[in-house]
């Protein structure tokens, strides 16, 4: 087939799918209130590499803090085992059908890191993270970062279902000399993430929201993101709003003179991915950060780091630090209506961080010892 015609057909298909997604977003406005459910089902997916080890420790902390509600039947834990790279390669799917059905039968998911093969690194399977965020429509990726001694208390609202990622496996190779990937931004997709950020600011007494784009260059997509965020801001007159380009914001985050002035950030997917790793590093490393992936119906809580396959290969998974997954468990508790228990976990986590020496090797503590310390201090 003629190259131009093939490209055209490919693009038409991509646009059609996205138009259908917009139509679904317009319909899907009902929000599940977890505090009104008689029973909350928490699904635990261990994932790959060090994932199963650190997720099991975080689950132990959750079970300890929710003991009474587990006994009364208000909370049920379910183990979901099939989200492994071996299984995903075997069925050639980012999330095997049966695993997705098990996930969808839960309300919230605690998920360990999953391995994603990069180009040239085995089969071309889509990231399980990206797939889960899309399948469950988890549009808000909320990532808190705090360094109290420096007055840093940031919350990032990364758009999680569009931008460069939703079409990441839908790019097109025109010929041996040329390839395209696509970025999509929609009014509905932007409005809902902006609303989530401003609502958070309002209910948590934050005074400032920063919109991050590169709208001077990506005028259509980031331009739309910027315009819609400012439009949503009109409903929150008490909150100061401004916008920054992603390059200067990455510099400002390492500028100690200005960085503690920021509070809430709202940003498209790719920038959110990059900037939140930078922010986590300022807090003490990606291993210290947790991440909430929230939609209208489902939500999923995870670490922001990867599966560290080398640790598993060298048999060191039991020395992996579960702090990030325990942080994810804390965010989960807050989300399902247990803010006091979340505070308890946070306090105990700080004690464990200050007293238990984790090195990732046998000269340090094990993940179980770390989690025991958290549990003892609840
Ligand atoms: C994250 C990760 C994921 C992402 C990967 C694993 C797909 O980096 O959660 O930040 O890019 O979103
Ligand atoms: Mg990332």
Short mmCIF file of C-alpha atoms and ligand atoms in Angstrom, two decimals:
data_model
loop_
_atom_site.label_atom_id
_atom_site.label_comp_id
_atom_site.label_asym_id
_atom_site.label_seq_id
_atom_site.Cartn_x
_atom_site.Cartn_y
_atom_site.Cartn_z
CA UNK A 1 0.00 0.00 0.00
CA UNK A 2 1.06 3.53 -0.64
CA UNK A 3 2.86 4.98 2.41
CA UNK A 4 0.71 8.07 2.55
CA UNK A 5 -2.50 6.12 2.35
CA UNK A 6 -1.36 3.68 5.06
CA UNK A 7 -0.44 6.60 7.32
CA UNK A 8 -3.77 8.25 6.66
CA UNK A 9 -5.69 5.09 7.52
CA UNK A 10 -3.68 4.62 10.67
CA UNK A 11 -4.34 8.18 11.77
CA UNK A 12 -8.06 7.91 11.06
CA UNK A 13 -8.22 4.84 13.31
CA UNK A 14 -6.38 6.62 16.11
CA UNK A 15 -8.71 9.62 15.88
CA UNK A 16 -11.80 7.38 15.81
CA UNK A 17 -10.72 5.59 18.99
CA UNK A 18 -10.09 8.88 20.72
CA UNK A 19 -13.47 10.27 19.65
CA UNK A 20 -15.05 7.19 21.22
CA UNK A 21 -13.07 7.79 24.40
CA UNK A 22 -14.33 11.38 24.54
CA UNK A 23 -17.90 10.11 24.16
CA UNK A 24 -17.32 7.68 27.07
CA UNK A 25 -15.89 10.45 29.25
CA UNK A 26 -18.98 12.57 28.59
CA UNK A 27 -21.18 9.71 29.83
CA UNK A 28 -19.08 8.67 32.79
CA UNK A 29 -19.79 11.25 35.46
CA UNK A 30 -20.93 9.06 38.37
CA UNK A 31 -18.42 9.01 41.21
CA UNK A 32 -18.24 6.11 43.68
CA UNK A 33 -18.18 7.31 47.30
CA UNK A 34 -16.15 4.67 49.15
CA UNK A 35 -17.39 5.87 52.52
CA UNK A 36 -20.94 4.83 51.55
CA UNK A 37 -20.05 1.23 50.59
CA UNK A 38 -21.02 -1.60 52.97
CA UNK A 39 -17.89 -3.45 52.02
CA UNK A 40 -14.64 -2.36 50.41
CA UNK A 41 -12.66 -4.96 48.47
CA UNK A 42 -8.92 -4.31 48.29
CA UNK A 43 -7.14 -6.30 45.58
CA UNK A 44 -3.40 -6.87 46.02
CA UNK A 45 -1.32 -7.41 42.86
CA UNK A 46 2.33 -8.11 43.61
CA UNK A 47 3.65 -7.46 40.10
CA UNK A 48 7.21 -8.32 39.06
CA UNK A 49 10.75 -8.24 40.41
CA UNK A 50 10.75 -6.98 43.99
CA UNK A 51 7.01 -6.19 43.64
CA UNK A 52 5.55 -9.28 45.38
CA UNK A 53 7.94 -8.93 48.34
CA UNK A 54 7.30 -5.24 49.04
CA UNK A 55 3.57 -5.44 48.30
CA UNK A 56 3.17 -8.28 50.80
CA UNK A 57 4.79 -6.10 53.49
CA UNK A 58 2.51 -3.16 52.68
CA UNK A 59 -0.50 -5.49 52.80
CA UNK A 60 0.60 -6.69 56.23
CA UNK A 61 0.65 -3.08 57.44
CA UNK A 62 -2.81 -2.47 55.97
CA UNK A 63 -4.21 -5.63 57.57
CA UNK A 64 -2.79 -4.58 60.92
CA UNK A 65 -4.21 -1.08 60.83
CA UNK A 66 -7.59 -2.26 59.48
CA UNK A 67 -7.78 -5.31 61.77
CA UNK A 68 -11.22 -4.58 63.23
CA UNK A 69 -12.80 -3.79 59.89
CA UNK A 70 -11.32 -6.93 58.33
CA UNK A 71 -12.81 -8.97 61.18
CA UNK A 72 -16.22 -7.31 60.83
CA UNK A 73 -16.21 -7.95 57.07
CA UNK A 74 -16.25 -4.25 56.12
CA UNK A 75 -12.88 -4.74 54.42
CA UNK A 76 -11.95 -7.74 52.30
CA UNK A 77 -8.49 -8.43 50.89
CA UNK A 78 -8.10 -10.37 47.65
CA UNK A 79 -4.89 -11.72 46.23
CA UNK A 80 -4.50 -11.22 42.45
CA UNK A 81 -1.58 -13.26 41.23
CA UNK A 82 -1.52 -13.19 37.44
CA UNK A 83 -0.09 -9.73 36.74
CA UNK A 84 3.41 -11.02 36.03
CA UNK A 85 5.63 -10.37 33.04
CA UNK A 86 5.80 -14.13 32.30
CA UNK A 87 2.03 -14.38 32.21
CA UNK A 88 1.65 -11.22 30.16
CA UNK A 89 4.19 -12.44 27.58
CA UNK A 90 2.48 -15.88 27.44
CA UNK A 91 -0.88 -14.36 26.46
CA UNK A 92 0.66 -11.35 24.68
CA UNK A 93 -1.47 -8.84 26.58
CA UNK A 94 -0.59 -5.93 28.85
CA UNK A 95 -3.16 -7.28 31.34
CA UNK A 96 -4.50 -10.83 30.78
CA UNK A 97 -8.32 -10.89 30.49
CA UNK A 98 -8.90 -13.02 33.58
CA UNK A 99 -6.62 -10.80 35.66
CA UNK A 100 -8.44 -7.69 34.46
CA UNK A 101 -11.77 -9.27 35.46
CA UNK A 102 -10.39 -10.02 38.95
CA UNK A 103 -9.13 -6.45 39.24
CA UNK A 104 -12.49 -5.03 38.18
CA UNK A 105 -14.24 -7.09 40.86
CA UNK A 106 -12.37 -5.05 43.51
CA UNK A 107 -12.87 -1.42 44.50
CA UNK A 108 -9.27 -0.45 45.08
CA UNK A 109 -5.99 -2.03 44.08
CA UNK A 110 -2.64 -2.07 45.84
CA UNK A 111 -0.19 -2.78 43.05
CA UNK A 112 3.50 -3.61 43.11
CA UNK A 113 5.75 -2.44 40.26
CA UNK A 114 5.46 -4.31 36.96
CA UNK A 115 8.18 -4.80 34.35
CA UNK A 116 7.71 -3.24 30.91
CA UNK A 117 9.87 -4.51 28.06
CA UNK A 118 11.43 -1.58 26.15
CA UNK A 119 11.85 -1.58 22.40
CA UNK A 120 14.31 -4.27 21.37
CA UNK A 121 14.06 -5.88 24.79
CA UNK A 122 11.84 -8.87 24.04
CA UNK A 123 8.16 -8.77 23.06
CA UNK A 124 6.52 -5.40 22.44
CA UNK A 125 3.97 -5.50 25.26
CA UNK A 126 2.32 -2.33 26.46
CA UNK A 127 3.09 -1.21 30.01
CA UNK A 128 0.71 -2.88 32.50
CA UNK A 129 0.56 0.45 34.32
CA UNK A 130 -0.52 2.42 31.30
CA UNK A 131 -3.03 -0.33 30.40
CA UNK A 132 -4.50 -0.44 33.91
CA UNK A 133 -4.82 3.33 34.08
CA UNK A 134 -6.64 3.25 30.75
CA UNK A 135 -8.85 0.20 31.42
CA UNK A 136 -9.98 1.50 34.82
CA UNK A 137 -9.96 5.12 33.57
CA UNK A 138 -7.71 6.22 36.45
CA UNK A 139 -7.32 9.75 35.21
CA UNK A 140 -5.70 11.43 38.22
CA UNK A 141 -2.22 10.39 39.21
CA UNK A 142 -1.73 12.09 42.55
CA UNK A 143 1.83 12.18 43.89
CA UNK A 144 2.62 13.94 47.15
CA UNK A 145 6.16 14.96 48.03
CA UNK A 146 7.14 16.56 51.29
CA UNK A 147 10.33 17.72 52.98
CA UNK A 148 9.03 19.31 56.18
CA UNK A 149 12.38 20.73 57.32
CA UNK A 150 12.52 22.75 54.10
CA UNK A 151 8.87 23.75 54.07
CA UNK A 152 8.22 21.63 50.97
CA UNK A 153 4.72 20.20 50.71
CA UNK A 154 3.92 19.52 47.07
CA UNK A 155 1.08 17.56 45.49
CA UNK A 156 1.31 16.73 41.81
CA UNK A 157 -1.81 16.04 39.75
CA UNK A 158 -0.47 14.23 36.71
CA UNK A 159 -3.02 13.57 33.95
CA UNK A 160 -2.94 9.82 33.61
CA UNK A 161 -5.04 8.73 30.64
CA UNK A 162 -4.01 10.87 27.70
CA UNK A 163 -1.07 13.01 26.57
CA UNK A 164 1.75 11.01 25.02
CA UNK A 165 1.04 7.81 26.94
CA UNK A 166 -2.43 6.69 25.89
CA UNK A 167 -1.18 6.52 22.30
CA UNK A 168 2.26 5.26 23.24
CA UNK A 169 1.71 1.90 21.58
CA UNK A 170 -0.26 3.42 18.68
CA UNK A 171 2.59 5.15 16.90
CA UNK A 172 3.33 4.49 13.27
CA UNK A 173 6.45 3.58 11.32
CA UNK A 174 6.13 5.23 7.91
CA UNK A 175 9.22 3.65 6.40
CA UNK A 176 12.77 2.79 7.44
CA UNK A 177 13.54 6.51 7.72
CA UNK A 178 10.57 7.88 9.62
CA UNK A 179 8.32 7.21 12.65
CA UNK A 180 5.56 9.10 14.41
CA UNK A 181 4.09 8.95 17.89
CA UNK A 182 1.01 10.91 18.89
CA UNK A 183 -0.07 13.12 21.75
CA UNK A 184 -3.72 13.78 22.47
CA UNK A 185 -5.30 16.30 24.86
CA UNK A 186 -9.05 16.61 25.26
CA UNK A 187 -11.33 19.14 26.90
CA UNK A 188 -12.99 16.46 29.06
CA UNK A 189 -9.71 14.82 30.04
CA UNK A 190 -8.17 18.15 31.05
CA UNK A 191 -11.25 19.46 32.82
CA UNK A 192 -11.44 16.44 35.12
CA UNK A 193 -7.77 16.50 36.16
CA UNK A 194 -7.86 20.28 36.66
CA UNK A 195 -11.00 19.93 38.76
CA UNK A 196 -9.34 17.24 40.87
CA UNK A 197 -6.34 19.52 41.48
CA UNK A 198 -8.39 22.60 42.40
CA UNK A 199 -10.79 20.60 44.59
CA UNK A 200 -7.81 19.15 46.43
CA UNK A 201 -6.38 22.65 46.89
CA UNK A 202 -9.68 23.93 48.23
CA UNK A 203 -10.35 21.10 50.66
CA UNK A 204 -6.77 21.05 51.93
CA UNK A 205 -6.38 24.79 52.43
CA UNK A 206 -3.80 25.21 49.67
CA UNK A 207 -3.52 28.69 48.21
CA UNK A 208 -1.70 28.10 44.95
CA UNK A 209 -1.98 25.87 41.88
CA UNK A 210 0.73 25.87 39.19
CA UNK A 211 -0.17 24.67 35.68
CA UNK A 212 2.80 23.09 33.90
CA UNK A 213 2.99 22.85 30.10
CA UNK A 214 5.18 23.60 27.12
CA UNK A 215 2.37 25.52 25.45
CA UNK A 216 4.76 27.90 23.72
CA UNK A 217 5.88 24.98 21.55
CA UNK A 218 3.03 22.45 21.66
CA UNK A 219 0.41 25.05 20.94
CA UNK A 220 -2.50 22.75 20.13
CA UNK A 221 -2.31 20.10 22.84
CA UNK A 222 -0.59 21.92 25.70
CA UNK A 223 -2.35 25.08 24.55
CA UNK A 224 -5.68 23.36 25.16
CA UNK A 225 -4.52 21.97 28.51
CA UNK A 226 -3.54 25.47 29.64
CA UNK A 227 -6.74 27.10 28.45
CA UNK A 228 -9.01 24.52 30.09
CA UNK A 229 -7.08 24.64 33.40
CA UNK A 230 -7.49 28.42 33.52
CA UNK A 231 -11.16 28.01 32.75
CA UNK A 232 -11.62 25.54 35.62
CA UNK A 233 -9.67 27.94 37.88
CA UNK A 234 -12.48 30.50 37.52
CA UNK A 235 -14.60 28.34 39.84
CA UNK A 236 -11.91 28.65 42.54
CA UNK A 237 -11.40 32.41 42.93
CA UNK A 238 -9.76 32.00 46.35
CA UNK A 239 -6.88 30.02 44.83
CA UNK A 240 -4.02 31.78 43.13
CA UNK A 241 -3.13 30.19 39.80
CA UNK A 242 -0.23 30.67 37.42
CA UNK A 243 1.50 28.67 34.72
CA UNK A 244 5.07 27.61 34.08
CA UNK A 245 6.91 25.85 31.30
CA UNK A 246 8.11 22.39 32.18
CA UNK A 247 11.78 23.21 31.59
CA UNK A 248 11.93 26.13 34.00
CA UNK A 249 9.85 24.29 36.59
CA UNK A 250 12.38 21.45 36.58
CA UNK A 251 15.04 24.07 37.35
CA UNK A 252 12.92 25.78 40.00
CA UNK A 253 12.38 22.51 41.86
CA UNK A 254 16.10 22.35 42.56
CA UNK A 255 16.28 26.06 43.41
CA UNK A 256 16.11 26.15 47.20
CA UNK A 257 15.21 29.85 47.19
CA UNK A 258 11.91 29.44 45.35
CA UNK A 259 10.79 25.83 45.54
CA UNK A 260 8.90 25.95 48.80
CA UNK A 261 6.49 28.50 47.33
CA UNK A 262 4.83 25.83 45.21
CA UNK A 263 1.94 23.75 46.56
CA UNK A 264 -0.21 22.01 43.95
CA UNK A 265 0.81 21.24 40.37
CA UNK A 266 -1.38 20.11 37.49
CA UNK A 267 0.38 18.76 34.43
CA UNK A 268 0.01 16.52 31.37
CA UNK A 269 1.11 12.92 31.49
CA UNK A 270 4.73 12.91 30.26
CA UNK A 271 5.79 16.01 32.19
CA UNK A 272 4.11 14.57 35.27
CA UNK A 273 6.06 11.35 34.91
CA UNK A 274 9.40 13.14 34.66
CA UNK A 275 8.85 15.95 37.18
CA UNK A 276 7.52 13.59 39.87
CA UNK A 277 10.68 11.47 39.73
CA UNK A 278 12.69 14.67 40.16
CA UNK A 279 10.48 15.75 43.07
CA UNK A 280 10.72 12.31 44.70
CA UNK A 281 14.50 12.52 44.49
CA UNK A 282 14.38 15.80 46.41
CA UNK A 283 12.38 13.99 49.09
CA UNK A 284 15.00 11.25 49.39
CA UNK A 285 14.66 9.10 46.27
CA UNK A 286 12.01 7.41 44.13
CA UNK A 287 11.90 4.64 46.72
CA UNK A 288 10.29 7.03 49.20
CA UNK A 289 7.32 8.08 47.09
CA UNK A 290 3.86 6.58 46.68
CA UNK A 291 1.33 7.30 44.01
CA UNK A 292 -2.47 7.29 43.85
CA UNK A 293 -4.21 6.57 40.55
CA UNK A 294 -7.77 7.71 40.91
CA UNK A 295 -10.80 7.45 38.65
CA UNK A 296 -14.53 7.93 39.18
CA UNK A 297 -15.11 4.26 39.89
CA UNK A 298 -11.79 2.55 40.64
CA UNK A 299 -8.50 3.55 42.16
CA UNK A 300 -5.06 1.99 42.31
CA UNK A 301 -2.15 2.71 44.64
CA UNK A 302 1.47 1.98 43.84
CA UNK A 303 5.12 2.92 44.26
CA UNK A 304 6.57 5.29 41.69
CA UNK A 305 9.68 3.22 41.05
CA UNK A 306 10.20 0.16 38.88
CA UNK A 307 10.44 -3.56 39.65
CA UNK A 308 14.25 -3.70 40.16
CA UNK A 309 14.65 -7.03 38.30
CA UNK A 310 18.38 -7.14 39.17
CA UNK A 311 17.54 -7.41 42.86
CA UNK A 312 15.39 -10.47 42.14
CA UNK A 313 18.04 -12.00 39.87
CA UNK A 314 20.59 -11.76 42.66
CA UNK A 315 18.11 -13.08 45.24
CA UNK A 316 17.95 -9.85 47.24
CA UNK A 317 14.20 -9.19 47.07
CA UNK A 318 13.78 -9.68 50.81
CA UNK A 319 16.10 -6.71 51.38
CA UNK A 320 14.02 -4.41 49.16
CA UNK A 321 12.66 -1.42 51.02
CA UNK A 322 8.84 -1.53 51.23
CA UNK A 323 8.61 2.18 52.26
CA UNK A 324 7.19 3.28 48.89
CA UNK A 325 4.47 0.61 48.98
CA UNK A 326 3.64 1.44 52.60
CA UNK A 327 3.36 5.06 51.49
CA UNK A 328 0.99 3.84 48.73
CA UNK A 329 -1.01 1.98 51.42
CA UNK A 330 -1.24 5.21 53.39
CA UNK A 331 -2.68 7.01 50.33
CA UNK A 332 -5.12 4.11 49.86
CA UNK A 333 -6.37 4.46 53.44
CA UNK A 334 -6.91 8.19 52.98
CA UNK A 335 -8.80 7.58 49.77
CA UNK A 336 -11.21 5.00 51.16
CA UNK A 337 -12.16 7.16 54.13
CA UNK A 338 -9.66 6.33 56.88
CA UNK A 339 -7.70 9.60 57.26
CA UNK A 340 -6.78 8.94 60.90
CA UNK A 341 -5.45 5.48 60.17
CA UNK A 342 -3.53 6.97 57.24
CA UNK A 343 -1.94 9.47 59.64
CA UNK A 344 -1.02 6.61 61.98
CA UNK A 345 0.72 4.76 59.16
CA UNK A 346 2.55 7.92 58.10
CA UNK A 347 3.81 8.50 61.63
CA UNK A 348 4.93 4.87 62.03
CA UNK A 349 6.56 4.95 58.59
CA UNK A 350 8.62 7.97 59.63
CA UNK A 351 9.81 6.11 62.73
CA UNK A 352 10.80 3.08 60.62
CA UNK A 353 12.58 5.33 58.09
CA UNK A 354 14.55 6.95 60.94
CA UNK A 355 15.45 3.75 62.81
CA UNK A 356 15.72 0.85 60.37
CA UNK A 357 18.75 0.78 58.11
CA UNK A 358 17.88 -0.58 54.68
CA UNK A 359 20.72 -1.08 52.20
CA UNK A 360 19.07 -3.42 49.71
CA UNK A 361 21.63 -6.06 50.76
CA UNK A 362 22.24 -8.52 53.56
CA UNK A 363 24.19 -5.92 55.56
CA UNK A 364 20.90 -4.05 56.02
CA UNK A 365 17.49 -4.94 57.43
CA UNK A 366 14.90 -6.98 55.54
CA UNK A 367 11.62 -5.60 54.24
CA UNK A 368 9.81 -7.72 56.84
CA UNK A 369 11.85 -6.15 59.65
CA UNK A 370 11.02 -2.71 58.29
CA UNK A 371 7.28 -3.50 58.11
CA UNK A 372 7.39 -5.02 61.62
CA UNK A 373 8.75 -1.73 62.90
CA UNK A 374 5.90 0.15 61.18
CA UNK A 375 3.33 -2.25 62.66
CA UNK A 376 4.81 -2.01 66.17
CA UNK A 377 4.56 1.76 66.03
CA UNK A 378 0.96 1.98 64.83
C1 LIG B 1 5.39 5.83 36.69
C2 LIG B 1 6.17 4.91 35.80
C3 LIG B 1 5.28 4.45 34.69
C4 LIG B 1 4.89 5.66 33.91
C5 LIG B 1 5.86 3.41 33.75
C6 LIG B 1 6.27 2.18 34.49
C7 LIG B 1 4.92 3.09 32.63
O1 LIG B 1 7.31 5.54 35.34
O2 LIG B 1 4.38 5.40 37.23
O3 LIG B 1 5.77 6.99 36.80
O4 LIG B 1 5.66 6.14 33.09
O5 LIG B 1 3.81 6.15 34.12
MG1 LIG B 2 7.68 7.42 36.20
#
